[in-house]
Tab-separated table of C-alpha atoms and ligand atoms in Angstrom:
chain	number	residue	atom	x	y	z
A	1	MET	CA	79.067	-22.495	-9.650
A	2	SER	CA	75.681	-21.912	-11.687
A	3	LYS	CA	75.377	-20.020	-14.710
A	4	VAL	CA	71.945	-18.542	-14.434
A	5	GLU	CA	70.471	-16.138	-17.588
A	6	LEU	CA	67.504	-13.900	-17.072
A	7	ASP	CA	66.041	-11.979	-19.835
A	8	GLU	CA	65.991	-8.112	-18.629
A	9	CYS	CA	62.630	-7.695	-17.741
A	10	ALA	CA	60.796	-4.006	-19.297
A	11	THR	CA	58.995	-2.561	-16.696
A	12	LYS	CA	56.343	-0.163	-17.446
A	13	THR	CA	55.973	1.221	-13.364
A	14	ILE	CA	57.885	4.411	-13.353
A	15	ILE	CA	58.034	4.463	-9.410
A	16	GLU	CA	59.059	7.151	-7.410
A	17	PRO	CA	61.974	7.699	-7.830
A	18	PHE	CA	63.500	8.177	-3.418
A	19	ARG	CA	63.222	6.432	0.023
A	20	ILE	CA	60.982	7.702	2.410
A	21	ARG	CA	62.721	8.795	6.381
A	22	SER	CA	60.662	11.240	7.999
A	23	VAL	CA	57.216	11.021	7.388
A	24	GLU	CA	54.124	13.795	8.318
A	25	PRO	CA	50.652	12.721	8.998
A	26	ILE	CA	46.999	13.797	7.558
A	27	ARG	CA	44.728	13.667	9.460
A	28	PHE	CA	40.676	12.154	8.040
A	29	THR	CA	37.586	13.650	8.332
A	30	ASP	CA	34.229	12.740	7.687
A	31	MET	CA	31.725	14.480	5.286
A	32	GLY	CA	29.811	16.166	7.726
A	33	GLU	CA	32.514	17.350	9.368
A	34	ARG	CA	34.014	18.816	6.100
A	35	ARG	CA	30.886	20.039	5.999
A	36	GLN	CA	30.601	22.264	8.637
A	37	LEU	CA	34.350	23.507	8.290
A	38	LEU	CA	33.884	24.452	4.457
A	39	SER	CA	30.787	26.429	5.681
A	40	ASP	CA	33.498	28.095	8.786
A	41	ALA	CA	35.843	29.451	6.057
A	42	GLY	CA	33.022	31.300	3.915
A	43	TYR	CA	33.598	28.136	1.072
A	44	ASN	CA	37.230	29.390	0.698
A	45	PRO	CA	39.487	26.734	0.686
A	46	PHE	CA	42.752	29.040	0.802
A	47	LEU	CA	40.362	30.298	5.194
A	48	LEU	CA	40.809	26.367	5.555
A	49	LYS	CA	42.628	25.176	7.918
A	50	ALA	CA	45.626	22.847	6.379
A	51	GLY	CA	44.759	20.115	9.063
A	52	ASP	CA	41.718	19.569	7.786
A	53	VAL	CA	42.784	18.689	4.586
A	54	LEU	CA	43.569	15.028	3.570
A	55	ILE	CA	45.084	16.082	0.545
A	56	ASP	CA	46.065	19.297	-0.442
A	57	LEU	CA	46.836	19.572	-4.103
A	58	LEU	CA	46.146	23.736	-3.740
A	59	THR	CA	49.894	24.614	-5.244
A	60	ASP	CA	52.701	22.996	-5.536
A	61	SER	CA	54.431	26.050	-4.583
A	62	GLY	CA	56.898	25.656	-1.095
A	63	THR	CA	55.084	22.330	-0.023
A	64	GLY	CA	58.148	20.162	-1.481
A	65	ALA	CA	59.191	17.953	0.249
A	66	MET	CA	63.729	18.899	1.160
A	67	SER	CA	66.422	16.556	0.393
A	68	ALA	CA	68.450	15.032	2.841
A	69	ASP	CA	71.187	16.729	0.499
A	70	GLN	CA	69.308	20.308	0.646
A	71	TRP	CA	68.705	19.477	5.080
A	72	SER	CA	72.595	19.044	5.478
A	73	GLY	CA	73.693	21.916	3.929
A	74	MET	CA	71.218	23.659	5.908
A	75	VAL	CA	72.589	23.525	9.048
A	76	ALA	CA	76.361	24.320	7.399
A	77	SER	CA	74.925	27.184	6.164
A	78	ASP	CA	76.744	30.693	6.847
A	79	GLU	CA	73.870	33.581	8.464
A	80	SER	CA	77.522	36.436	7.292
A	81	TYR	CA	74.642	39.347	7.608
A	82	ALA	CA	77.489	40.727	4.795
A	83	GLY	CA	79.276	38.396	1.882
A	84	SER	CA	77.656	34.906	3.240
A	85	SER	CA	79.237	32.315	1.363
A	86	SER	CA	75.488	30.090	1.119
A	87	TYR	CA	75.428	33.315	-1.065
A	88	TYR	CA	77.862	32.469	-3.569
A	89	ARG	CA	77.366	28.908	-3.417
A	90	LEU	CA	74.173	29.946	-4.758
A	91	GLU	CA	75.233	32.802	-6.820
A	92	GLU	CA	77.525	30.005	-8.497
A	93	ALA	CA	74.579	27.742	-9.115
A	94	VAL	CA	72.669	29.823	-10.454
A	95	HIS	CA	74.908	31.039	-13.042
A	96	ASP	CA	75.683	27.584	-13.600
A	97	ILE	CA	72.726	26.997	-14.459
A	98	THR	CA	70.922	30.210	-16.356
A	99	GLY	CA	73.861	31.673	-17.247
A	100	PHE	CA	73.117	35.193	-16.159
A	101	LYS	CA	75.284	37.946	-14.470
A	102	HIS	CA	73.663	38.701	-11.940
A	103	LEU	CA	71.455	37.220	-8.686
A	104	ILE	CA	69.257	39.465	-6.579
A	105	PRO	CA	68.084	37.119	-4.150
A	106	THR	CA	64.240	36.942	-2.934
A	107	HIS	CA	61.601	35.957	-0.419
A	108	GLN	CA	59.663	34.121	-3.165
A	109	GLY	CA	58.890	34.701	-7.356
A	110	ARG	CA	56.475	37.920	-6.685
A	111	ALA	CA	59.113	39.726	-4.323
A	112	ALA	CA	61.210	39.626	-7.502
A	113	GLU	CA	59.159	40.867	-10.110
A	114	ASN	CA	58.216	44.213	-7.569
A	115	ILE	CA	61.865	44.679	-8.088
A	116	LEU	CA	62.256	43.577	-12.173
A	117	PHE	CA	58.268	46.422	-12.825
A	118	THR	CA	58.988	48.835	-10.306
A	119	THR	CA	62.706	49.503	-11.724
A	120	ILE	CA	61.622	49.166	-14.994
A	121	ALA	CA	58.069	49.811	-15.372
A	122	GLY	CA	55.655	52.614	-15.487
A	123	GLU	CA	52.255	54.040	-16.450
A	124	GLY	CA	51.311	54.219	-19.902
A	125	ASP	CA	53.052	50.998	-19.900
A	126	VAL	CA	52.609	47.723	-21.873
A	127	VAL	CA	53.750	44.327	-20.860
A	128	PRO	CA	52.911	41.289	-23.312
A	129	ASN	CA	53.751	38.031	-21.757
A	130	ASN	CA	52.611	34.676	-22.988
A	131	THR	CA	50.181	34.517	-19.497
A	132	HIS	CA	50.740	36.526	-16.660
A	133	PHE	CA	50.961	35.211	-13.797
A	134	ASP	CA	48.500	37.236	-11.331
A	135	THR	CA	50.696	37.385	-9.491
A	136	THR	CA	53.299	38.906	-12.038
A	137	ARG	CA	49.363	40.720	-13.686
A	138	ALA	CA	49.430	42.457	-9.518
A	139	HIS	CA	53.032	43.637	-9.884
A	140	VAL	CA	53.134	44.759	-14.195
A	141	GLU	CA	49.537	46.878	-12.626
A	142	HIS	CA	51.045	47.583	-9.758
A	143	ALA	CA	53.737	49.833	-11.361
A	144	GLY	CA	51.046	51.568	-13.341
A	145	ALA	CA	51.327	49.227	-17.001
A	146	GLU	CA	49.181	46.924	-18.297
A	147	ALA	CA	49.478	43.551	-18.907
A	148	ARG	CA	48.735	41.925	-21.779
A	149	ASP	CA	48.407	38.222	-22.214
A	150	MET	CA	49.208	36.528	-25.422
A	151	ILE	CA	49.265	32.798	-25.974
A	152	ILE	CA	48.234	31.000	-29.671
A	153	LYS	CA	45.475	30.206	-30.563
A	154	GLU	CA	45.440	26.225	-29.084
A	155	GLY	CA	46.078	27.764	-25.535
A	156	LYS	CA	42.932	28.554	-24.903
A	157	LYS	CA	41.107	25.042	-25.972
A	158	PRO	CA	41.304	22.850	-23.625
A	159	SER	CA	40.791	20.433	-25.422
A	160	SER	CA	43.675	20.270	-28.177
A	161	ARG	CA	47.012	18.728	-27.767
A	162	HIS	CA	49.315	21.035	-29.185
A	163	PRO	CA	52.222	19.792	-27.663
A	164	PHE	CA	53.751	23.196	-27.014
A	165	LYS	CA	50.583	25.533	-25.548
A	166	GLY	CA	52.684	27.725	-23.138
A	167	ASN	CA	54.033	29.149	-26.864
A	168	MET	CA	53.555	32.899	-27.467
A	169	ASP	CA	52.012	34.327	-30.321
A	170	ILE	CA	54.256	35.689	-32.843
A	171	GLU	CA	51.516	37.367	-35.142
A	172	GLN	CA	50.028	39.635	-31.626
A	173	LEU	CA	53.209	40.268	-30.465
A	174	GLU	CA	54.517	41.746	-33.532
A	175	GLN	CA	51.629	43.814	-33.610
A	176	THR	CA	51.658	44.706	-30.003
A	177	ILE	CA	54.656	46.623	-30.668
A	178	ASP	CA	53.903	48.113	-34.345
A	179	GLU	CA	51.060	49.336	-32.393
A	180	VAL	CA	52.765	50.401	-28.990
A	181	GLY	CA	55.576	51.487	-30.253
A	182	ARG	CA	58.776	50.095	-28.600
A	183	GLU	CA	59.267	52.381	-26.125
A	184	ARG	CA	56.777	52.055	-23.967
A	185	ILE	CA	57.623	48.215	-24.389
A	186	PRO	CA	59.963	47.860	-21.349
A	187	VAL	CA	60.346	44.329	-20.949
A	188	ILE	CA	58.683	40.836	-22.149
A	189	MET	CA	58.083	38.060	-19.827
A	190	LEU	CA	57.676	34.902	-21.460
A	191	THR	CA	56.320	32.155	-19.331
A	192	VAL	CA	57.713	28.870	-18.745
A	193	THR	CA	55.440	26.862	-18.451
A	194	ASN	CA	52.799	28.798	-18.054
A	195	ASN	CA	50.874	27.915	-15.213
A	196	SER	CA	47.573	29.959	-15.812
A	197	GLY	CA	47.156	28.058	-19.134
A	198	GLY	CA	47.729	24.743	-18.066
A	199	GLY	CA	50.922	24.022	-17.156
A	200	GLN	CA	51.783	23.480	-20.838
A	201	PRO	CA	55.660	24.225	-22.130
A	202	VAL	CA	57.173	26.559	-24.201
A	203	SER	CA	59.468	25.253	-27.514
A	204	MET	CA	62.264	26.108	-27.606
A	205	ALA	CA	61.493	27.357	-30.588
A	206	ASN	CA	58.934	29.929	-29.440
A	207	VAL	CA	61.400	31.434	-27.185
A	208	LYS	CA	64.069	31.790	-30.105
A	209	ALA	CA	61.522	33.495	-32.443
A	210	VAL	CA	60.339	36.156	-28.767
A	211	SER	CA	64.082	36.734	-27.927
A	212	GLU	CA	64.341	37.236	-32.174
A	213	ILE	CA	62.206	39.719	-31.866
A	214	ALA	CA	62.503	41.293	-28.744
A	215	HIS	CA	65.963	41.814	-29.284
A	216	ARG	CA	65.076	43.340	-32.855
A	217	HIS	CA	62.915	46.038	-30.776
A	218	ASP	CA	66.346	45.906	-28.645
A	219	ILE	CA	63.504	45.050	-25.937
A	220	PRO	CA	64.970	43.312	-22.823
A	221	LEU	CA	62.756	39.605	-22.892
A	222	PHE	CA	62.834	38.436	-19.033
A	223	ILE	CA	62.152	34.167	-17.905
A	224	ASP	CA	59.066	33.716	-15.248
A	225	ALA	CA	61.114	30.510	-15.146
A	226	CYS	CA	59.058	29.562	-12.377
A	227	ARG	CA	59.197	26.122	-13.632
A	228	PHE	CA	62.199	25.873	-16.255
A	229	ALA	CA	63.139	22.338	-14.942
A	230	GLU	CA	59.947	21.278	-15.898
A	231	ASN	CA	59.697	22.963	-18.836
A	232	ALA	CA	63.311	22.174	-19.859
A	233	TRP	CA	61.666	18.211	-19.975
A	234	PHE	CA	59.172	18.213	-22.212
A	235	ILE	CA	61.759	20.139	-24.773
A	236	LYS	CA	63.171	17.225	-24.341
A	237	GLN	CA	60.335	15.036	-24.738
A	238	ARG	CA	58.989	16.860	-27.524
A	239	GLU	CA	60.672	18.964	-28.853
A	240	GLU	CA	62.711	17.537	-32.344
A	241	GLY	CA	66.991	17.802	-31.646
A	242	TYR	CA	66.876	18.066	-27.709
A	243	ALA	CA	65.900	13.804	-27.051
A	244	ASP	CA	70.043	13.259	-26.181
A	245	LYS	CA	71.021	16.503	-24.571
A	246	SER	CA	70.052	16.413	-20.960
A	247	PRO	CA	67.154	19.351	-19.616
A	248	LYS	CA	70.187	21.912	-17.399
A	249	GLU	CA	72.213	21.369	-21.539
A	250	ILE	CA	68.854	22.011	-22.378
A	251	ALA	CA	67.447	25.054	-19.369
A	252	GLY	CA	71.171	26.486	-20.543
A	253	GLU	CA	70.284	27.324	-24.133
A	254	LEU	CA	67.159	28.447	-23.274
A	255	PHE	CA	67.969	30.593	-20.368
A	256	SER	CA	71.087	31.974	-23.105
A	257	TYR	CA	67.874	33.631	-25.445
A	258	ALA	CA	66.685	35.595	-22.433
A	259	ASP	CA	68.599	38.409	-20.919
A	260	GLY	CA	67.187	38.608	-17.387
A	261	CYS	CA	64.981	35.941	-15.136
A	262	THR	CA	62.510	35.536	-12.721
A	263	MET	CA	62.059	32.694	-10.337
A	264	SER	CA	60.588	31.477	-7.717
A	265	ALA	CA	62.041	29.038	-6.157
A	266	LYS	CA	59.309	27.011	-4.520
A	267	LYS	CA	58.770	25.447	-7.481
A	268	ASP	CA	61.314	24.032	-8.572
A	269	GLY	CA	64.154	25.473	-6.401
A	270	MET	CA	63.174	22.117	-4.553
A	271	ALA	CA	62.600	24.518	-1.245
A	272	ASN	CA	60.154	26.029	1.105
A	273	ILE	CA	61.118	29.709	0.586
A	274	GLY	CA	62.970	31.775	-1.740
A	275	GLY	CA	63.582	33.586	-5.195
A	276	PHE	CA	64.981	35.956	-7.292
A	277	LEU	CA	65.715	37.534	-10.632
A	278	ALA	CA	69.060	37.397	-12.443
A	279	LEU	CA	69.896	39.484	-15.340
A	280	ASN	CA	72.972	40.803	-17.376
A	281	SER	CA	72.322	44.249	-17.533
A	282	ASP	CA	74.665	45.642	-14.768
A	283	GLU	CA	72.964	48.868	-14.856
A	284	LEU	CA	70.156	47.703	-14.574
A	285	ALA	CA	71.622	44.778	-11.700
A	286	LYS	CA	72.584	48.229	-9.676
A	287	GLU	CA	68.757	49.529	-10.272
A	288	CYS	CA	66.788	46.317	-8.706
A	289	ARG	CA	69.979	46.307	-6.239
A	290	ASN	CA	68.818	49.625	-4.698
A	291	LEU	CA	65.617	48.361	-4.157
A	292	GLU	CA	66.228	45.301	-2.617
A	293	ILE	CA	67.965	46.645	0.199
A	294	LEU	CA	64.914	48.168	0.820
A	295	THR	CA	62.033	46.084	1.067
A	296	GLU	CA	64.598	42.810	1.446
A	297	GLY	CA	68.005	43.110	2.210
A	298	PHE	CA	71.376	43.398	2.083
A	299	PRO	CA	72.511	41.587	-1.676
A	300	THR	CA	74.364	39.305	0.031
A	301	TYR	CA	70.929	37.623	1.267
A	302	GLY	CA	67.870	39.602	0.024
A	303	GLY	CA	64.986	37.988	1.780
A	304	MET	CA	67.226	34.864	2.549
A	305	ALA	CA	68.319	32.972	5.434
A	306	GLY	CA	71.499	31.701	4.432
A	307	TYR	CA	69.824	28.540	5.145
A	308	ASP	CA	67.600	28.834	2.349
A	309	MET	CA	69.815	30.476	-0.148
A	310	GLU	CA	71.901	26.370	0.563
A	311	ALA	CA	68.075	25.253	-0.086
A	312	VAL	CA	68.442	26.310	-3.168
A	313	ALA	CA	71.380	25.831	-4.565
A	314	ARG	CA	70.896	22.303	-4.085
A	315	GLY	CA	67.701	22.263	-5.298
A	316	LEU	CA	68.441	23.360	-8.231
A	317	TYR	CA	69.605	20.431	-9.075
A	318	GLU	CA	67.406	18.398	-8.159
A	319	ALA	CA	65.132	19.772	-9.704
A	320	LEU	CA	66.860	19.020	-13.425
A	321	ASN	CA	67.391	14.808	-12.211
A	322	GLU	CA	66.789	13.109	-15.043
A	323	ASP	CA	64.778	10.576	-13.031
A	324	TYR	CA	63.199	13.185	-10.789
A	325	LEU	CA	61.837	14.646	-14.048
A	326	ARG	CA	60.374	11.827	-14.958
A	327	TYR	CA	58.740	10.484	-12.307
A	328	ARG	CA	57.052	13.849	-11.430
A	329	VAL	CA	56.161	14.481	-15.134
A	330	ARG	CA	54.413	10.587	-14.841
A	331	SER	CA	52.714	11.903	-11.812
A	332	ILE	CA	50.922	14.059	-13.308
A	333	ALA	CA	50.287	12.210	-16.306
A	334	TYR	CA	48.595	8.901	-14.594
A	335	LEU	CA	46.243	11.372	-12.387
A	336	GLY	CA	45.445	12.284	-16.234
A	337	ASP	CA	45.070	9.261	-17.881
A	338	GLN	CA	42.645	7.510	-15.092
A	339	LEU	CA	40.143	11.090	-15.241
A	340	ARG	CA	41.142	11.056	-18.462
A	341	ASN	CA	39.293	7.501	-19.055
A	342	ALA	CA	36.404	7.538	-17.562
A	343	GLY	CA	35.040	10.990	-18.998
A	344	VAL	CA	35.983	14.282	-16.772
A	345	PRO	CA	37.571	16.926	-19.961
A	346	ILE	CA	40.639	17.840	-18.692
A	347	VAL	CA	43.312	19.902	-19.725
A	348	GLU	CA	44.738	18.134	-21.973
A	349	PRO	CA	47.640	17.169	-23.013
A	350	THR	CA	48.746	17.460	-18.983
A	351	GLY	CA	51.011	19.791	-17.915
A	352	GLY	CA	54.394	19.653	-15.361
A	353	HIS	CA	53.141	20.408	-12.416
A	354	ALA	CA	48.909	19.993	-12.079
A	355	VAL	CA	46.136	18.660	-13.850
A	356	TYR	CA	43.183	20.851	-14.625
A	357	ILE	CA	40.095	20.119	-14.570
A	358	ASP	CA	37.950	22.241	-17.089
A	359	ALA	CA	35.208	22.735	-14.751
A	360	LYS	CA	33.227	24.894	-18.194
A	361	LYS	CA	32.517	22.061	-19.758
A	362	MET	CA	31.855	19.776	-16.690
A	363	LEU	CA	29.559	22.179	-15.461
A	364	PRO	CA	27.095	24.042	-18.335
A	365	HIS	CA	24.633	25.066	-16.217
A	366	ILE	CA	27.117	26.312	-14.218
A	367	PRO	CA	27.592	30.300	-15.695
A	368	PRO	CA	30.389	31.901	-15.541
A	369	LEU	CA	29.987	34.391	-13.396
A	370	GLN	CA	28.665	31.217	-10.498
A	371	TYR	CA	32.293	30.259	-10.702
A	372	PRO	CA	31.885	26.513	-11.955
A	373	ALA	CA	35.318	25.891	-11.269
A	374	TRP	CA	35.127	27.082	-7.573
A	375	ALA	CA	32.248	24.538	-7.203
A	376	PHE	CA	33.756	21.753	-8.324
A	377	ASN	CA	36.512	22.662	-6.950
A	378	ASN	CA	34.556	23.248	-3.211
A	379	ALA	CA	32.903	19.675	-4.779
A	380	LEU	CA	35.990	17.227	-4.617
A	381	TYR	CA	36.688	19.101	-0.315
A	382	LEU	CA	32.927	17.862	0.767
A	383	LEU	CA	33.179	14.436	-0.977
A	384	GLY	CA	37.023	13.808	0.208
A	385	GLY	CA	38.766	15.511	1.798
A	386	ILE	CA	40.947	16.876	-0.875
A	387	ARG	CA	42.095	20.896	-1.344
A	388	GLY	CA	42.264	22.263	-5.671
A	389	VAL	CA	42.653	26.035	-6.494
A	390	GLU	CA	40.419	27.819	-9.326
A	391	ILE	CA	41.382	29.235	-11.223
A	392	GLY	CA	38.892	30.593	-13.715
A	393	SER	CA	36.298	33.714	-12.557
A	394	VAL	CA	37.324	34.240	-9.219
A	395	MET	CA	41.135	34.374	-9.821
A	396	PHE	CA	40.176	36.476	-12.930
A	397	GLY	CA	37.337	37.630	-13.399
A	398	ARG	CA	37.239	41.119	-11.710
A	399	GLN	CA	38.818	44.341	-14.218
A	400	PRO	CA	41.388	47.517	-12.733
A	401	ASP	CA	38.176	49.372	-13.072
A	402	GLY	CA	35.807	47.145	-11.337
A	403	SER	CA	33.627	45.753	-13.131
A	404	GLU	CA	33.266	41.404	-14.057
A	405	LYS	CA	34.702	40.036	-17.013
A	406	PRO	CA	34.003	36.437	-17.479
A	407	ALA	CA	37.819	34.794	-17.668
A	408	ASN	CA	38.829	32.490	-20.857
A	409	MET	CA	38.893	29.286	-19.202
A	410	GLU	CA	37.296	27.948	-15.220
A	411	LEU	CA	39.950	24.899	-14.989
A	412	VAL	CA	40.180	23.944	-11.134
A	413	ARG	CA	43.720	23.310	-10.898
A	414	LEU	CA	45.319	20.277	-8.620
A	415	ALA	CA	48.556	20.863	-7.994
A	416	PHE	CA	51.357	18.406	-6.942
A	417	PRO	CA	54.059	19.375	-4.410
A	418	ARG	CA	57.377	17.902	-5.217
A	419	ARG	CA	58.368	14.183	-3.900
A	420	VAL	CA	55.067	14.888	-1.106
A	421	TYR	CA	52.374	11.809	-1.814
A	422	THR	CA	53.278	8.458	-3.809
A	423	GLN	CA	51.030	6.587	-6.618
A	424	SER	CA	48.208	5.467	-3.186
A	425	HIS	CA	47.952	9.096	-2.918
A	426	VAL	CA	47.065	9.797	-6.622
A	427	ASP	CA	44.062	6.201	-7.042
A	428	TYR	CA	42.611	8.080	-4.351
A	429	LEU	CA	42.320	11.606	-6.058
A	430	SER	CA	41.342	10.393	-8.856
A	431	GLU	CA	38.599	8.042	-6.870
A	432	ILE	CA	37.372	10.842	-5.284
A	433	ILE	CA	37.102	13.271	-8.722
A	434	ILE	CA	35.381	10.810	-11.315
A	435	ALA	CA	32.421	10.214	-8.025
A	436	ALA	CA	32.365	14.191	-8.082
A	437	TYR	CA	31.844	14.279	-11.592
A	438	GLN	CA	29.483	11.201	-11.613
A	439	GLN	CA	27.595	13.799	-9.701
A	440	ARG	CA	28.128	16.551	-11.673
A	441	ASP	CA	24.116	17.575	-12.438
A	442	LYS	CA	23.916	18.157	-8.562
A	443	LEU	CA	26.357	20.714	-8.153
A	444	SER	CA	25.498	24.606	-8.008
A	445	GLY	CA	27.528	27.537	-8.393
A	446	TYR	CA	28.564	30.072	-5.934
A	447	GLU	CA	28.004	34.554	-5.016
A	448	ILE	CA	30.724	36.039	-4.295
A	449	VAL	CA	29.941	38.330	-0.831
A	450	ASP	CA	32.251	39.722	0.629
A	451	SER	CA	36.154	40.572	-1.123
A	452	PRO	CA	39.423	43.106	-1.149
A	453	GLU	CA	40.139	44.489	-4.554
A	454	VAL	CA	43.312	42.783	-5.893
A	455	LEU	CA	44.238	39.596	-5.400
A	456	ARG	CA	40.862	38.429	-4.015
A	457	HIS	CA	40.757	34.664	-3.834
A	458	PHE	CA	43.145	34.169	-1.906
A	459	SER	CA	40.666	35.849	0.112
A	460	ALA	CA	37.216	37.155	-1.092
A	461	GLU	CA	34.402	34.930	1.504
A	462	LEU	CA	31.370	32.542	-0.631
A	463	GLN	CA	28.186	30.748	-0.517
A	464	PRO	CA	26.490	29.113	-2.494
A	465	LEU	CA	24.029	29.582	-4.647
A	466	ASP	CA	20.165	26.971	-4.350
B	1	F0G	N1	54.815	33.880	-11.754
B	1	F0G	C1	54.656	31.506	-11.364
B	1	F0G	C2	54.121	31.379	-12.991
B	1	F0G	C3	54.123	31.772	-10.587
B	1	F0G	O1	53.082	30.248	-10.950
B	1	F0G	C4	54.295	31.816	-9.580
B	1	F0G	C5	53.726	31.268	-7.687
B	1	F0G	C6	54.715	33.244	-8.998
B	1	F0G	C7	55.590	33.315	-10.213
B	1	F0G	C8	55.192	33.854	-7.681
B	1	F0G	O2	56.123	33.117	-7.187
B	1	F0G	O3	54.339	32.686	-4.750
B	1	F0G	O4	57.143	32.787	-5.288
B	1	F0G	O5	55.931	34.988	-5.071
B	1	F0G	N2	52.858	30.127	-8.037
B	1	F0G	C9	51.769	29.393	-6.823
B	1	F0G	C10	51.039	29.153	-7.599
B	1	F0G	C11	51.323	30.653	-5.532
B	1	F0G	O6	50.044	28.135	-6.822
B	1	F0G	O7	50.453	28.591	-9.281
B	1	F0G	P1	56.023	33.774	-5.805
């Protein structure tokens, strides 16, 4: 027998850690067609038909591909109204990963927010967060309370390369508690990763520090856990002492500093729908369940079918898989690298679920209240059929009193659905984005011609300015 001695080959390409066994065609359109489609949609990409979009990066929420294991669990689900075994499977997974005692399933993240804030927040209260996501802010305000963002200063600077730009400003938190008084702060939230600030992670040290302050003042700490697995991966990569720990161990430690979490299972639950509220307090759980029955459903299914709960119970573990997380975070960084090399200003470093383009820096000729990020996002659709989302003054500019204030940043978020697109899709994306960037001087701003009072970005109609 001949003996073949080969040197092991170190590869630098991080491949998709899956094979594709079911495909969904995407439709190609030309620019003339897209011009008409965008105008028909009131220049609001939310109002486009998905079939008219080539690469859809509107959101990573509920848009991922499920695994064969998830689908098989769904077929074998228990659809009993009360006491379904699928509920108990989800409860076991949530308990195993987060350590929280009570599970309150909901149809998605915002339903968990609704139950939490309606139950614990009221008129005159203040809810601190590193940065509230738009639905979180809307629910805090709907409960009559004030949503206050207190991100560290590096988190507001797109070009800063701080490794944990999602961290909360501890000093500002302490000052807020002193100023407002403990009794007017029903909960402190931490959003991991910080979606509205660039998908940036929160460090374990910061979670610990916030937890210490919260508990010293007897205030509960809740985690907005939508992207908890991506956050755990960043801690593993960037924070001293965590390199040898598994993402599950890291996530478990992070949750151990908190009293509960809200979760959209449409993100790191790897499911197309679902969410939950999980918490330790027996008393609060009882109150929340009363509202859950009213607004979502019986406590052992909440807003989910048995098969959704099966998908989430499996998805939570798949999101913590190291090969998956390595590929996930690398796919985002890969696009970021190509854009940076071509001079396109992006939020640095790239985050966990999306690349964020800094439209304020790219388009200084378009003032914030003419919505530069909206303009660039629409240019990407026109040029290449790509749909991203504006995270800027259309989303955040309208104040509760009806006035307009420019947002901190004007970003175009290109969020990657989980396990959906391949490297060649990303190569195409970077070609289109760079082409749009090279023609940036030709872009003009927008004005809003019709908009609802809350969450206006979803349905507002706009028109381009000359
Ligand atoms: N919290 C964060 C940080 C989110 O990113 C989202 C949703 C929610 C809460 C609400 O969850 O959609 O299940 O009700 N973010 C999606 C996005 C919509 O596109 O970023 P939901």
